[in-house]
XYZ file of C-alpha atoms in Angstrom:
700
model
C 64.050 36.491 -64.131
C 64.269 35.249 -67.709
C 62.809 37.488 -70.398
C 62.435 37.732 -74.164
C 65.324 40.204 -74.428
C 67.654 37.534 -73.056
C 66.407 34.698 -75.242
C 65.392 36.459 -78.457
C 66.958 39.931 -78.479
C 66.390 42.159 -81.487
C 69.662 43.942 -80.700
C 72.855 42.933 -78.907
C 75.814 45.024 -77.789
C 79.188 43.498 -76.942
C 80.962 45.675 -74.382
C 84.626 44.875 -74.936
C 84.395 43.312 -78.393
C 87.688 42.633 -80.153
C 89.346 41.695 -83.437
C 91.436 39.130 -81.600
C 89.707 35.726 -81.801
C 91.938 34.458 -79.026
C 90.315 36.832 -76.555
C 86.764 36.340 -75.227
C 85.671 39.685 -76.713
C 86.776 38.626 -80.181
C 85.565 35.043 -79.969
C 82.084 36.043 -78.860
C 81.682 38.481 -81.767
C 82.858 35.760 -84.175
C 80.431 33.200 -82.761
C 77.455 35.554 -82.945
C 78.270 36.452 -86.558
C 78.927 32.851 -87.587
C 75.717 31.801 -85.861
C 73.641 33.829 -88.285
C 72.179 36.270 -85.767
C 69.371 38.173 -87.528
C 69.178 41.194 -85.240
C 71.392 44.253 -84.879
C 74.860 43.625 -83.454
C 76.708 46.540 -81.863
C 80.180 46.692 -80.339
C 81.783 49.078 -77.823
C 85.571 49.414 -77.775
C 87.367 52.725 -77.090
C 90.477 51.718 -79.080
C 88.993 50.338 -82.334
C 86.970 51.855 -85.149
C 85.883 48.583 -86.763
C 85.731 45.072 -85.393
C 85.135 42.063 -87.623
C 83.448 44.258 -90.218
C 81.216 46.127 -87.756
C 81.534 49.844 -86.999
C 82.410 50.371 -83.340
C 81.042 52.730 -80.694
C 83.811 54.186 -78.560
C 81.677 54.752 -75.456
C 78.434 53.329 -74.109
C 76.967 56.832 -74.064
C 76.959 56.747 -77.893
C 74.784 53.641 -78.065
C 71.166 53.688 -79.209
C 68.646 51.678 -77.160
C 69.648 47.993 -77.115
C 67.957 44.893 -75.649
C 70.835 42.612 -74.595
C 74.326 43.553 -73.406
C 77.224 41.106 -73.199
C 80.031 42.361 -70.963
C 83.612 41.234 -71.594
C 85.401 43.894 -69.541
C 87.262 43.909 -66.185
C 85.044 43.198 -63.190
C 85.452 46.637 -61.506
C 84.019 48.322 -64.631
C 80.912 46.148 -64.754
C 78.630 47.679 -62.049
C 78.677 51.194 -63.502
C 78.377 49.872 -67.065
C 75.301 47.841 -66.106
C 73.803 50.848 -64.330
C 74.273 53.221 -67.284
C 72.972 50.701 -69.816
C 69.905 49.836 -67.721
C 69.072 53.456 -66.875
C 69.796 55.188 -70.197
C 69.900 52.561 -72.974
C 66.845 50.439 -72.095
C 68.923 47.277 -71.770
C 66.765 44.536 -70.209
C 69.160 41.598 -70.224
C 72.823 41.145 -69.337
C 75.307 38.337 -69.898
C 78.470 39.023 -67.915
C 81.378 36.896 -69.123
C 83.898 38.653 -66.872
C 85.391 36.872 -63.870
C 86.805 38.344 -60.644
C 83.587 38.547 -58.614
C 82.265 36.576 -55.641
C 84.068 33.445 -56.797
C 87.370 35.137 -55.889
C 87.137 37.840 -53.221
C 84.786 39.649 -50.843
C 85.297 42.828 -52.860
C 84.225 40.910 -55.952
C 81.100 39.767 -54.130
C 80.245 43.419 -53.426
C 80.548 44.194 -57.145
C 78.083 41.375 -57.817
C 75.629 42.812 -55.308
C 75.764 46.213 -57.010
C 75.000 44.628 -60.381
C 72.194 42.542 -58.934
C 70.602 45.550 -57.253
C 70.580 47.443 -60.574
C 68.993 44.482 -62.336
C 66.328 44.193 -59.634
C 65.543 47.892 -59.842
C 65.100 47.869 -63.621
C 63.650 44.324 -64.059
C 66.649 43.094 -66.032
C 67.680 39.479 -66.588
C 71.224 38.567 -65.549
C 73.313 35.583 -66.624
C 76.647 35.255 -64.813
C 79.030 36.764 -64.005
C 81.941 34.378 -64.589
C 80.352 32.315 -67.357
C 80.903 31.372 -71.006
C 77.568 32.818 -72.088
C 74.263 31.659 -73.551
C 73.754 29.717 -76.766
C 70.423 29.087 -78.465
C 68.839 29.066 -81.906
C 68.578 32.887 -81.922
C 72.041 33.990 -80.826
C 75.388 32.362 -80.043
C 76.519 34.607 -77.201
C 79.349 32.358 -76.056
C 83.079 32.820 -76.492
C 84.034 29.147 -76.516
C 84.037 26.237 -78.913
C 82.695 23.785 -79.920
C 79.407 25.147 -81.169
C 77.195 22.052 -81.342
C 74.650 21.395 -84.066
C 71.481 23.199 -83.048
C 67.985 21.809 -83.401
C 64.774 23.277 -81.912
C 63.963 19.795 -80.577
C 67.515 19.146 -79.408
C 68.821 18.983 -75.844
C 68.657 21.828 -73.335
C 71.935 21.863 -71.386
C 72.375 23.897 -68.193
C 75.781 24.071 -66.522
C 77.050 25.637 -63.330
C 80.574 25.700 -64.766
C 81.634 27.215 -68.060
C 84.841 25.219 -68.450
C 83.050 21.975 -67.627
C 80.324 22.864 -70.092
C 82.971 22.969 -72.848
C 84.218 19.486 -71.923
C 80.668 18.135 -71.907
C 79.903 19.776 -75.253
C 83.023 18.210 -76.772
C 81.908 14.804 -75.546
C 78.405 15.391 -76.924
C 79.534 16.634 -80.338
C 81.634 13.498 -80.856
C 78.483 11.440 -80.335
C 76.317 13.554 -82.627
C 74.088 14.871 -79.845
C 72.201 17.972 -80.983
C 71.246 20.915 -78.770
C 68.492 23.473 -78.517
C 70.213 25.649 -75.915
C 73.305 25.831 -73.715
C 73.097 27.830 -70.487
C 76.280 28.674 -68.590
C 75.015 30.312 -65.396
C 78.440 31.070 -63.862
C 78.026 32.398 -60.338
C 74.260 32.271 -60.809
C 73.772 35.493 -58.896
C 70.265 36.023 -60.253
C 69.514 33.080 -62.555
C 70.582 29.669 -61.269
C 69.940 26.181 -62.574
C 66.716 25.986 -60.579
C 65.503 29.235 -62.173
C 66.166 27.985 -65.695
C 64.219 24.796 -64.932
C 61.394 26.879 -63.485
C 61.206 28.942 -66.678
C 61.243 25.826 -68.856
C 58.555 24.217 -66.694
C 56.212 27.190 -66.505
C 56.511 27.881 -70.243
C 56.603 24.274 -71.466
C 54.854 23.538 -74.756
C 54.828 19.782 -75.494
C 54.253 20.435 -79.192
C 57.343 22.550 -79.755
C 59.725 22.383 -76.782
C 62.667 20.013 -76.302
C 61.990 17.154 -73.904
C 65.574 16.319 -72.906
C 67.403 18.328 -70.236
C 71.009 17.731 -69.165
C 72.397 19.408 -66.049
C 75.850 19.914 -64.594
C 75.387 21.129 -61.007
C 78.010 22.340 -58.564
C 75.660 23.803 -55.966
C 71.997 23.146 -55.245
C 70.928 26.401 -53.640
C 67.207 25.593 -53.572
C 66.507 21.833 -53.424
C 62.728 22.264 -53.139
C 62.641 24.380 -56.275
C 64.797 21.921 -58.200
C 62.637 19.016 -57.041
C 59.359 20.710 -57.898
C 60.221 21.864 -61.407
C 62.314 18.857 -62.434
C 59.590 16.416 -61.400
C 56.951 18.637 -63.020
C 58.845 18.644 -66.332
C 59.263 14.859 -66.197
C 55.535 14.400 -65.586
C 54.924 16.558 -68.656
C 56.965 14.182 -70.799
C 60.565 15.334 -70.329
C 63.636 13.295 -69.459
C 66.317 14.808 -67.219
C 69.837 13.625 -66.377
C 72.351 15.410 -64.174
C 75.813 15.370 -62.658
C 76.186 16.806 -59.166
C 79.850 17.396 -58.423
C 81.468 18.275 -55.114
C 79.321 15.951 -53.021
C 82.084 14.256 -51.035
C 83.413 17.135 -48.930
C 81.239 16.349 -45.935
C 81.848 12.629 -46.258
C 84.761 12.823 -43.822
C 82.784 14.470 -41.047
C 83.062 12.711 -37.743
C 79.654 11.691 -36.483
C 78.278 10.097 -33.377
C 76.356 7.284 -35.044
C 76.393 5.003 -38.057
C 73.957 7.295 -39.845
C 76.091 10.355 -39.318
C 78.983 8.666 -41.070
C 76.901 7.647 -44.067
C 74.305 10.375 -44.597
C 76.630 12.831 -46.294
C 75.461 15.550 -48.641
C 75.939 12.988 -51.397
C 73.137 10.951 -49.841
C 70.985 14.066 -49.921
C 71.719 14.576 -53.614
C 70.995 10.929 -54.364
C 67.709 11.148 -52.456
C 66.683 14.372 -54.183
C 67.411 12.998 -57.661
C 65.498 9.789 -56.949
C 62.507 11.736 -55.666
C 62.506 13.992 -58.722
C 63.066 11.186 -61.251
C 66.404 12.621 -62.422
C 68.895 10.134 -63.862
C 72.101 10.615 -61.923
C 75.397 10.485 -63.840
C 78.979 10.623 -62.590
C 81.026 11.660 -65.631
C 80.623 13.722 -68.774
C 80.754 10.537 -70.855
C 77.868 9.088 -68.865
C 75.875 12.315 -69.077
C 76.208 12.672 -72.835
C 75.621 8.954 -73.351
C 72.398 9.156 -71.343
C 71.402 12.175 -73.439
C 72.005 10.160 -76.616
C 69.984 7.229 -75.260
C 67.100 9.604 -74.561
C 67.113 10.687 -78.223
C 66.751 7.048 -79.324
C 63.672 6.405 -77.186
C 60.087 7.110 -78.244
C 58.480 10.202 -76.705
C 56.787 10.036 -73.333
C 53.144 11.040 -73.387
C 52.234 13.586 -70.720
C 51.122 12.117 -67.377
C 52.219 8.624 -68.386
C 54.904 6.644 -66.624
C 58.290 7.611 -68.061
C 59.798 4.980 -70.307
C 62.847 5.041 -68.070
C 61.079 2.719 -65.637
C 58.922 0.669 -67.991
C 59.786 -3.041 -67.966
C 59.403 -3.125 -71.757
C 62.885 -1.636 -72.121
C 64.854 -4.381 -70.413
C 65.517 -7.009 -73.126
C 68.119 -6.355 -75.808
C 69.244 -7.932 -79.051
C 72.876 -7.400 -80.028
C 73.901 -7.462 -83.685
C 77.665 -7.356 -84.181
C 80.405 -8.155 -86.646
C 82.975 -8.503 -83.847
C 82.594 -11.174 -81.188
C 84.567 -9.510 -78.378
C 82.596 -6.251 -78.154
C 79.394 -8.285 -78.289
C 80.537 -10.349 -75.320
C 81.597 -7.256 -73.331
C 78.266 -5.590 -74.068
C 76.387 -8.719 -72.980
C 78.354 -8.825 -69.721
C 77.776 -5.137 -69.020
C 74.027 -5.359 -69.701
C 73.681 -8.422 -67.477
C 75.649 -6.751 -64.691
C 73.255 -3.821 -64.881
C 70.234 -6.084 -64.447
C 69.253 -6.047 -68.142
C 68.609 -9.102 -70.297
C 70.132 -10.484 -73.485
C 67.699 -13.353 -74.225
C 68.836 -16.366 -76.206
C 67.337 -16.864 -79.675
C 66.324 -20.411 -80.564
C 63.791 -22.171 -82.714
C 62.595 -21.808 -86.278
C 63.199 -18.045 -86.621
C 66.756 -18.368 -85.342
C 67.506 -21.216 -87.761
C 66.050 -19.207 -90.659
C 68.266 -16.231 -89.826
C 71.327 -18.464 -89.528
C 70.690 -19.870 -93.012
C 70.754 -16.350 -94.476
C 74.165 -15.465 -92.993
C 77.638 -16.722 -93.816
C 78.684 -20.120 -92.409
C 80.107 -19.696 -88.929
C 77.777 -16.866 -88.002
C 76.065 -17.105 -84.624
C 72.445 -16.153 -83.955
C 72.024 -17.136 -80.308
C 72.283 -13.451 -79.214
C 74.579 -11.703 -79.693
C 73.977 -12.192 -83.401
C 77.509 -12.304 -84.823
C 77.368 -11.754 -88.596
C 81.182 -12.076 -88.738
C 83.788 -9.586 -89.961
C 82.931 -10.650 -93.522
C 79.251 -9.828 -93.035
C 77.732 -7.506 -95.618
C 75.344 -4.563 -95.294
C 72.619 -6.938 -96.488
C 73.422 -9.332 -93.645
C 73.162 -6.456 -91.186
C 69.767 -5.475 -92.599
C 68.520 -9.057 -92.396
C 69.615 -9.448 -88.773
C 67.900 -6.197 -87.790
C 64.715 -7.260 -89.601
C 64.560 -10.503 -87.614
C 65.083 -8.625 -84.345
C 62.321 -6.213 -85.293
C 59.757 -8.653 -86.664
C 60.526 -12.215 -85.573
C 62.136 -12.059 -82.138
C 59.335 -10.820 -79.896
C 61.390 -11.380 -76.753
C 63.445 -8.194 -77.287
C 62.524 -4.541 -76.774
C 65.499 -2.811 -78.420
C 68.399 -3.544 -80.762
C 72.079 -2.707 -80.345
C 74.226 -2.676 -83.468
C 78.034 -2.884 -83.214
C 79.674 -2.145 -86.551
C 83.155 -0.721 -86.831
C 85.456 -1.066 -89.794
C 86.785 -4.551 -90.556
C 88.191 -3.186 -93.806
C 86.082 -5.601 -95.828
C 82.918 -3.576 -96.559
C 82.032 -0.094 -97.693
C 80.950 1.639 -94.519
C 78.994 4.337 -96.345
C 76.681 1.582 -97.615
C 76.552 -0.149 -94.223
C 75.712 3.038 -92.345
C 73.112 3.943 -94.948
C 71.414 0.614 -94.209
C 71.582 1.417 -90.496
C 70.146 4.877 -91.153
C 67.140 3.427 -92.984
C 66.495 0.783 -90.336
C 66.542 3.357 -87.538
C 63.821 5.269 -89.393
C 61.764 2.161 -90.193
C 61.913 0.111 -86.994
C 59.532 0.571 -84.107
C 62.056 -0.897 -81.668
C 64.816 1.550 -80.664
C 68.194 0.942 -82.314
C 71.404 1.954 -80.548
C 74.331 2.279 -83.018
C 77.784 1.487 -81.642
C 80.313 2.622 -84.245
C 83.793 2.424 -82.674
C 85.670 3.557 -85.789
C 86.094 7.307 -85.409
C 89.776 7.259 -86.427
C 89.635 4.733 -89.261
C 86.264 5.757 -90.701
C 85.760 9.350 -89.605
C 84.040 10.568 -92.808
C 81.577 7.678 -92.776
C 80.652 8.263 -89.135
C 80.383 12.024 -89.721
C 77.995 11.444 -92.624
C 75.885 9.156 -90.434
C 75.730 11.772 -87.656
C 74.749 14.515 -90.124
C 71.548 12.589 -90.776
C 70.501 13.286 -87.194
C 71.716 10.098 -85.528
C 73.932 9.555 -82.508
C 76.855 7.196 -82.024
C 77.762 5.216 -78.905
C 81.457 4.599 -79.442
C 81.852 2.490 -76.279
C 79.507 -0.417 -75.652
C 80.168 -0.713 -71.906
C 79.455 2.970 -71.232
C 76.204 2.527 -73.150
C 75.189 -0.453 -71.001
C 76.072 1.310 -67.729
C 74.134 4.401 -68.784
C 71.113 2.318 -69.785
C 71.078 0.623 -66.395
C 71.123 4.038 -64.697
C 68.113 5.102 -66.762
C 66.171 1.913 -66.126
C 66.829 2.019 -62.367
C 65.711 5.646 -61.977
C 62.211 5.739 -60.453
C 59.319 7.900 -61.558
C 58.889 11.293 -59.839
C 57.364 10.781 -56.416
C 53.821 11.794 -55.641
C 53.701 14.920 -53.452
C 51.088 13.552 -51.027
C 52.146 12.711 -47.464
C 51.151 9.301 -46.052
C 49.404 10.224 -42.776
C 47.365 7.086 -42.044
C 48.240 5.699 -38.623
C 50.576 8.571 -37.688
C 49.446 10.741 -34.757
C 50.921 14.118 -35.719
C 49.520 16.157 -32.777
C 50.956 13.674 -30.273
C 54.325 13.777 -32.049
C 54.388 17.545 -31.708
C 53.452 17.317 -28.007
C 56.291 14.851 -27.359
C 58.840 17.002 -29.182
C 57.659 20.077 -27.261
C 58.145 18.249 -23.974
C 61.863 17.667 -24.637
C 63.797 20.426 -22.894
C 67.433 19.728 -23.733
C 69.248 19.183 -27.007
C 71.004 15.872 -27.592
C 70.107 12.194 -27.623
C 66.767 11.651 -25.892
C 65.912 9.029 -23.274
C 64.585 5.631 -24.434
C 61.072 6.410 -23.177
C 60.899 9.419 -25.547
C 62.033 7.225 -28.433
C 59.323 4.700 -27.591
C 56.622 7.369 -27.347
C 57.585 8.834 -30.745
C 57.618 5.394 -32.378
C 54.262 4.512 -30.843
C 52.836 7.749 -32.234
C 54.039 6.797 -35.712
C 52.936 3.172 -35.489
C 56.481 1.790 -35.563
C 56.620 -1.505 -33.623
C 59.245 -1.866 -30.878
C 60.409 -4.856 -28.889
C 58.900 -5.010 -25.357
C 61.289 -3.309 -22.953
C 61.630 -1.855 -19.486
C 63.968 0.949 -18.431
C 64.617 1.403 -14.723
C 67.267 1.954 -12.051
C 65.334 -0.448 -9.830
C 66.747 -3.972 -10.065
C 63.601 -5.650 -8.791
C 61.369 -3.939 -11.368
C 63.602 -5.228 -14.154
C 63.625 -8.764 -12.772
C 59.831 -8.730 -12.549
C 59.599 -7.486 -16.155
C 61.920 -10.253 -17.327
C 59.903 -12.896 -15.478
C 56.698 -11.613 -17.078
C 58.181 -11.301 -20.583
C 60.026 -14.586 -20.441
C 63.692 -15.410 -20.768
C 66.079 -15.044 -22.513
C 66.387 -11.259 -22.313
C 68.933 -8.592 -23.233
C 70.233 -5.940 -20.855
C 71.645 -2.603 -22.064
C 73.122 0.266 -20.120
C 71.309 3.612 -20.409
C 73.424 6.763 -20.325
C 76.585 6.125 -22.341
C 76.077 6.733 -26.049
C 78.062 3.800 -27.416
C 76.890 0.919 -25.228
C 79.002 -1.819 -26.789
C 82.215 0.195 -26.448
C 81.864 0.333 -22.656
C 80.636 -3.236 -22.149
C 77.086 -2.054 -21.722
C 75.292 -4.874 -23.553
C 74.607 -8.373 -22.218
C 72.873 -10.946 -24.432
C 71.072 -14.206 -23.761
C 70.332 -13.636 -20.072
C 68.369 -16.698 -18.919
C 67.805 -16.218 -15.183
C 66.986 -13.631 -12.538
C 70.366 -14.191 -10.905
C 72.228 -13.494 -14.159
C 70.137 -10.385 -14.767
C 70.850 -9.084 -11.257
C 74.590 -9.529 -11.735
C 74.534 -7.671 -15.059
C 72.450 -4.865 -13.533
C 74.982 -4.336 -10.758
C 77.882 -4.364 -13.228
C 76.271 -1.910 -15.677
C 75.243 0.600 -13.042
C 78.951 0.998 -12.215
C 79.762 2.072 -15.792
C 80.624 5.759 -16.011
C 77.610 7.798 -17.091
C 75.081 5.019 -16.418
C 71.832 6.026 -14.739
C 69.597 3.031 -15.524
C 69.360 -0.272 -17.386
C 67.081 -1.363 -20.206
C 65.813 -4.937 -20.419
C 64.310 -6.292 -23.635
C 62.939 -9.597 -24.780
C 65.741 -11.239 -26.785
C 64.686 -11.777 -30.379
C 66.369 -13.365 -33.363
C 66.026 -12.642 -37.053
C 67.535 -10.750 -39.968
C 69.042 -7.426 -38.962
C 67.709 -4.445 -40.906
C 68.659 -0.794 -40.652
C 66.782 2.476 -40.954
C 68.394 5.812 -40.280
C 67.873 9.470 -40.994
C 69.859 12.668 -40.873
C 68.706 16.232 -41.338
C 70.564 18.000 -44.147
C 70.356 21.774 -44.303
C 68.076 22.933 -47.146
C 67.240 19.343 -48.143
C 65.366 18.162 -45.071
C 65.597 14.611 -43.746
C 67.504 12.025 -45.747
C 66.163 8.579 -44.864
C 68.441 5.564 -45.274
C 67.573 1.888 -45.324
C 69.401 -1.386 -45.777
C 70.481 -4.584 -44.074
C 71.893 -4.062 -40.595
C 75.171 -5.112 -39.031
C 78.098 -5.527 -41.410
C 76.036 -4.451 -44.410
C 75.635 -0.919 -43.057
C 78.834 -0.606 -41.024
C 81.366 -2.079 -43.447
C 79.771 -2.500 -46.872
C 77.649 0.670 -46.559
C 74.932 -0.977 -48.649
C 72.239 1.624 -48.072
C 69.678 3.395 -50.191
C 68.548 6.956 -49.589
C 65.285 8.836 -49.960
C 64.056 12.317 -49.126
C 61.300 12.602 -46.510
C 58.367 12.409 -46.741
C 58.362 9.146 -48.690
C 55.583 7.406 -50.559
C 55.150 3.639 -50.510
C 56.456 3.524 -54.093
C 59.605 5.443 -53.102
C 60.299 3.249 -50.089
C 59.783 0.098 -52.146
C 62.162 1.425 -54.804
C 64.775 2.121 -52.126
C 64.565 -1.464 -50.863
C 64.744 -2.926 -54.369
C 67.861 -0.903 -55.192
C 69.917 -2.506 -52.401
C 72.689 -4.903 -53.367
C 71.433 -7.159 -50.576
C 67.865 -7.181 -51.888
C 68.099 -10.888 -52.709
C 68.621 -11.560 -48.991
C 65.615 -9.425 -48.125
C 63.529 -11.291 -50.694
C 64.856 -14.680 -49.568
C 67.612 -16.687 -51.203
C 69.197 -20.165 -51.074
C 66.340 -21.650 -49.102
C 66.235 -18.882 -46.506
C 62.944 -17.189 -45.769
C 62.650 -13.587 -46.849
C 61.364 -10.779 -44.680
C 57.957 -9.118 -44.732
C 58.891 -6.556 -47.374
C 55.512 -4.830 -47.192
C 55.908 -4.203 -43.457
C 59.501 -2.981 -43.918
C 58.239 -0.539 -46.548
C 55.481 0.653 -44.229
C 57.902 1.299 -41.371
C 60.168 3.372 -43.650
C 57.182 5.441 -44.819
C 55.840 5.964 -41.279
C 59.280 7.024 -40.071
C 59.590 9.539 -42.929
C 56.200 11.030 -42.014
C 57.271 11.298 -38.372
C 60.380 13.196 -39.481
C 58.389 15.487 -41.752
C 56.531 16.800 -38.694
C 59.511 16.736 -36.333
C 62.244 18.730 -38.014
C 63.892 19.134 -34.605
C 65.095 15.528 -35.008
C 68.544 15.907 -36.544
C 69.693 12.305 -36.353
C 67.901 8.976 -35.995
C 69.271 5.454 -36.006
C 67.369 2.155 -35.758
C 69.985 -0.578 -35.766
C 68.966 -3.263 -35.604
C 65.427 -3.560 -36.829
C 64.834 -7.289 -36.489
C 62.808 -9.228 -39.055
C 61.572 -12.698 -38.110
C 58.960 -14.198 -40.392
C 56.153 -11.676 -40.757
C 57.238 -9.621 -37.754
C 59.568 -6.625 -37.880
C 60.345 -4.729 -34.691
C 62.769 -1.997 -33.690
C 65.250 -3.343 -31.129
C 67.645 -0.457 -30.603
C 67.093 3.155 -31.610
C 68.639 6.548 -30.934
C 67.201 9.972 -31.667
C 69.061 13.259 -31.408
C 66.997 16.410 -31.094
C 68.270 19.925 -31.637
C 65.764 22.707 -31.150
C 67.593 25.371 -29.154
C 69.906 26.483 -31.947
C-alpha cells in the first residue's frame, strides 16, 4: 500500500542517522536537509547528541509520534524497530535502506516476513528493504547521488535496483532530463513496480501528474497487473519505457521443438511490453534517451492514439554544421525505417542563397562549420514553415571554435519554444563547451549527445504499438468443443494428429487434407481420392525427419506402399499420415506457455528463417487483429510476406486471422504448454497448416 505518510510526510525519523556523509545514515540526512524538506526531521543514534545540526534521540522510545521512518541499521535490528515504531509511535510508512534480507539468506527472508507482517497488521507502507530510498518533490529520502533536477511534471522513475538506478540517474542528468520522483523498491517485499504503477494509474490526474514513466525491472512478479496498469496509464495520455534485465537465463533450456528453443522468458517480456504499449529499451543510455525524446513530443490527449505510433512522426529534417554526424544520423534513421526526405525546388534554393557558399540544403542541411547563429535560425525557420514534408527537426551543433555557443544555444532555445514541430538538439560538446550546454539545460531542455543513439531510440518508439484492446476475438472459435476435446485427452505429452486436427477445426484453422492409419490400403485409397503427389509421415516418433520418417513427392500407389512398409519398421511408429503435397511459402506459428505470463505466441517465416535466423515476433495471448498485424509487420522478412522482386505475396489478412484464432484457442486451453505449426504453407490466397504438434500437460 502507498499512503500519504510515505509520499508527503509531515515528520520523518532517520533510525541510524550519522555525521559521516560517507555512510548511508549520514548521506540520507544530508540529502533530506539539502532538499529543503519542510516537515520535522528527527534522528535516532545512541552514540551522538547532535547530527548535522539536529538534536538526536538516543532511543526510539524517546521519539514523539512520527509519520515516516527511514531505517539505516543492521538487518537483525529492523523487525523489532519496525514493530515498536508502528505500535507505539504511530509510524505509518517505512523506508528500509538496510541490506542483508531475502536477497542474501533464508534467515534474512524470515526477517523480511516479520517486518511485512507488522506492516500488514498496522496498515503501514513499506519500501525496501535493500534499496536506496525514495525521492520526490517533498522529501529526498535517498542516500545516493546524483540528485536530479526535480519538476512536478518531470519523469517518474521506478527501479528494481538501487545501484542501477544511480547509473540511470547519472545518464539522465547529463542529458538534462528532469524528474518528479525516483522509486527504488529494493526487494519489493510489499510495494513492487507493479504496485507503484497501480497507485499512479488509480490516482492519475491529467492536469497535474507527470505523463512520462521510466522503469528498470529485474523481476515481473505480476505480469497481469503490470499489463493492466501500464496500458491504462498509456491510454490516459502517458508514455512508458522500460528495461527488463535478466531475461536470457532460460534461453539455454533444451526443448523438444523449435518453439521451445525460441520462446524464452525474453519472448514473454517482449510480448507483454508490446501488448501494454511499453517502449522496450536495452541499456541505460537508450532508456534515458527515450525519456528525453518523450519530453520533446507534444502531449497525448486522453483516449487518443499515442504519438509513438502516429505516422506523422516519421520524416525528419537534419540541420548540422558538421557533415559527418549528419550522414551518420541519416544512416541510422533510415536503418530504423524513418525518412530523411530530400529538399528541392524554390524553397530549397531560397534557403541556399541565405547561407554561406558551399552549404548544402538537400537534407541534411549543412550550414558549414563557419555557419552563424543566424544561419541556424534561418535553417530551422525553413524546416518549420516551408518544408511541409518533415514532421520534426534535428539540430547538430557542437563547437567548431568559430562562434559564440551561448548565442547559438540561445537561438536554439527560442526556436524550441516557438516551433510547432519538435526539435531534437544534439550538442556533442560537453567537454569543450560544458558551461554553454549547462546553461541550455538549465532552461528546461534536454541534450542528445549521440546522434545514432537518438535515431535508434526514436525507431524503438515509433515501432511500439498502441496498448491492445482487452476484448477476446471469439468469432468462429467453438470454445465448448475445445474444452470437450481437451477434457478427452487422458495422458500428458504430445497428442495424436487427430486431436490436433479436431482442435484446429474447432478454432477455424485450415489444415491440409490428411489421413492417419496403420492400414496400408486405407492410405492408398485416400491418396487416390486426393490425387498425387502426396507426402507420407511416420506417426509416433517426435522428430520425424531425424529418423527418416518423411517421404515427399510420392506419385504412385506402389511408391506409397513401399514407404508405408519402411516407416512402420521405424522404432516407435504406430501409423502413417498421408497428406496432399502442397507448395508455397513456408510460414511459422508457435506458442509456449510461460508461467505467470500465459501463452506467448510466435510468428514468422518458416524453415531457415525460424530455425537459423530466428526471425520471429512475439505476442501475448489472446491477440487482437491489430496486435497480430503488428507482429507480422515487425518481422525482418516482412518484405517477403508482402511480396518482393516480382514474387507474389501471401494473403496477409488470412495469416493474421489464423494467428488470432490460434491465440483464442490457447486462451481457453491453458493445458496446452507447447504448440508448433511448421510449416504453415501459403500459396496465393490459401494458407493451410501442414504439420503441427501440440503438447498438453494437465496432470501436474
